[in-house]
XYZ file of N, CA and C in Angstrom:
156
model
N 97.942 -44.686 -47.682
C 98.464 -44.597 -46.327
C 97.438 -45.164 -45.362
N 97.846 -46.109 -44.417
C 96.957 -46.553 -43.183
C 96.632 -45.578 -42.261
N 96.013 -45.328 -41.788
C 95.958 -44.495 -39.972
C 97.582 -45.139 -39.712
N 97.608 -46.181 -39.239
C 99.056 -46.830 -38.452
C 100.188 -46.032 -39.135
N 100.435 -46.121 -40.063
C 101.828 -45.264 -41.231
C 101.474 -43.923 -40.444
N 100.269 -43.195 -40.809
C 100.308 -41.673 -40.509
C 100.690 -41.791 -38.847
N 100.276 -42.563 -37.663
C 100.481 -42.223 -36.736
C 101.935 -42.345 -36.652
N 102.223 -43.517 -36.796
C 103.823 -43.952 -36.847
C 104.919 -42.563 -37.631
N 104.245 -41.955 -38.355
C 104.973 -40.747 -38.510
C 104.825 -39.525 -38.105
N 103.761 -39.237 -37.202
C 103.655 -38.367 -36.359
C 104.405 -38.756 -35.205
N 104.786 -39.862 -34.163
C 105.132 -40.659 -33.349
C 106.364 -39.430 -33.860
N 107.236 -40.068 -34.628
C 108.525 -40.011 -35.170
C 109.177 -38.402 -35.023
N 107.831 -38.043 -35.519
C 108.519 -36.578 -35.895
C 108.229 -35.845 -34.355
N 107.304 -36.073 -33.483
C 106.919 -35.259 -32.549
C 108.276 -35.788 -31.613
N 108.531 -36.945 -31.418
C 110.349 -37.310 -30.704
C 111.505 -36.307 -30.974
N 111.409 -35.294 -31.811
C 112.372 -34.788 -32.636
C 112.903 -34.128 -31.483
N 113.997 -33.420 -31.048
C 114.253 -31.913 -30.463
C 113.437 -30.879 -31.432
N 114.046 -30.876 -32.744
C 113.760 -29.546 -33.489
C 112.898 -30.018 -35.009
N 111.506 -30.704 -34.356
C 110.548 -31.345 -35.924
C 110.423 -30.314 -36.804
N 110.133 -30.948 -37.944
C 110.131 -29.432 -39.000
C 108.686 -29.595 -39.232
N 108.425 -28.294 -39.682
C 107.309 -28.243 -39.810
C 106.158 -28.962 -40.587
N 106.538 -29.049 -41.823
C 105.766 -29.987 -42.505
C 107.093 -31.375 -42.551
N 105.693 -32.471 -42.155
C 106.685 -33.590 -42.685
C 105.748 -34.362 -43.607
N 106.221 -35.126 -44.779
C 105.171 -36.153 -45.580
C 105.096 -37.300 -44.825
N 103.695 -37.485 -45.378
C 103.599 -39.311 -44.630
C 102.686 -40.136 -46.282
N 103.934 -40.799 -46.636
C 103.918 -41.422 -47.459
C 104.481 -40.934 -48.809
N 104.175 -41.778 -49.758
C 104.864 -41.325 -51.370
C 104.192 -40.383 -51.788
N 102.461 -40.298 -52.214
C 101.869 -39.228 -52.637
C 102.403 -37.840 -51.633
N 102.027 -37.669 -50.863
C 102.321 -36.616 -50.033
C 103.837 -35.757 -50.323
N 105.134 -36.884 -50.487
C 106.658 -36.941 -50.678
C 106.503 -35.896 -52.040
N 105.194 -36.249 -52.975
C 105.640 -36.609 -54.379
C 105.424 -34.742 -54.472
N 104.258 -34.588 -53.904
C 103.827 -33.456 -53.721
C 104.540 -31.933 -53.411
N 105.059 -32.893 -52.375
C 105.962 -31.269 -52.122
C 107.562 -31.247 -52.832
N 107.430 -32.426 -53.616
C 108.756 -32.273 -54.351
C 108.118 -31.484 -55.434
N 106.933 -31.243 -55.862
C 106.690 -31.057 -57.036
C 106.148 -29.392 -56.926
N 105.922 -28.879 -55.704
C 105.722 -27.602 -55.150
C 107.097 -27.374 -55.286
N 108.317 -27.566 -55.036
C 109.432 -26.746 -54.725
C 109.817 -26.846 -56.380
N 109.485 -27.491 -57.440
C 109.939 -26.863 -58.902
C 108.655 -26.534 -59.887
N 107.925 -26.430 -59.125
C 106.572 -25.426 -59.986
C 106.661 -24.221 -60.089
N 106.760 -23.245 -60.823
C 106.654 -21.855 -60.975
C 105.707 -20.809 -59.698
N 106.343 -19.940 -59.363
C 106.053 -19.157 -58.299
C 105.515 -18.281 -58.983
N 104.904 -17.982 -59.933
C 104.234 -16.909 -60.477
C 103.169 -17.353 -61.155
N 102.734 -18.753 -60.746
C 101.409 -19.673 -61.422
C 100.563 -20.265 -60.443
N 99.701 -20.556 -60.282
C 99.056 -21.512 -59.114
C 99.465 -22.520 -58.608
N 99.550 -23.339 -57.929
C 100.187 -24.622 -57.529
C 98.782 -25.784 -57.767
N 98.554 -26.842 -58.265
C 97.316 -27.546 -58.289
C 98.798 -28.726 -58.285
N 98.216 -30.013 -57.261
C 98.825 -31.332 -57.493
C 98.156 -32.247 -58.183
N 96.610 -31.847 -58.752
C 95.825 -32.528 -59.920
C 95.474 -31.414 -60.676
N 95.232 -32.114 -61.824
C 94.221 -30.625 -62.671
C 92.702 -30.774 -62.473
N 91.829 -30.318 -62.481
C 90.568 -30.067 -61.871
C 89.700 -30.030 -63.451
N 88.892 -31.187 -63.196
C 87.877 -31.846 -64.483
C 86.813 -31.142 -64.464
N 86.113 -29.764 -64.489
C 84.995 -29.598 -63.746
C 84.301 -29.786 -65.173
């Protein structure tokens, strides 16, 4: 994502009457909260797994 994309979608959403609260700006971001709403609610949420 550029700065320009993220502003251009803040622009967008703040025009709204009624903006929702979270909005994505871009595909990763999109991919993300599609992938929060069918992950298990009784597990952690991670959008990477963590290499430590």
């Amino acid at each position: 994502m550029t700065p320009d994309a993220v502003a251009a979608t803040v622009a967008d959403t703040i025009e709204q009457p009624e903006p929702p609260l979270r909005v994505p700006a871009g595909a990763p971001a999109k991919q993300v909260l599609e992938a929060r709403k069918v992950a298990p609610e009784d597990k952690p949420f991670l959008a990477v797994l963590l290499d430590w």
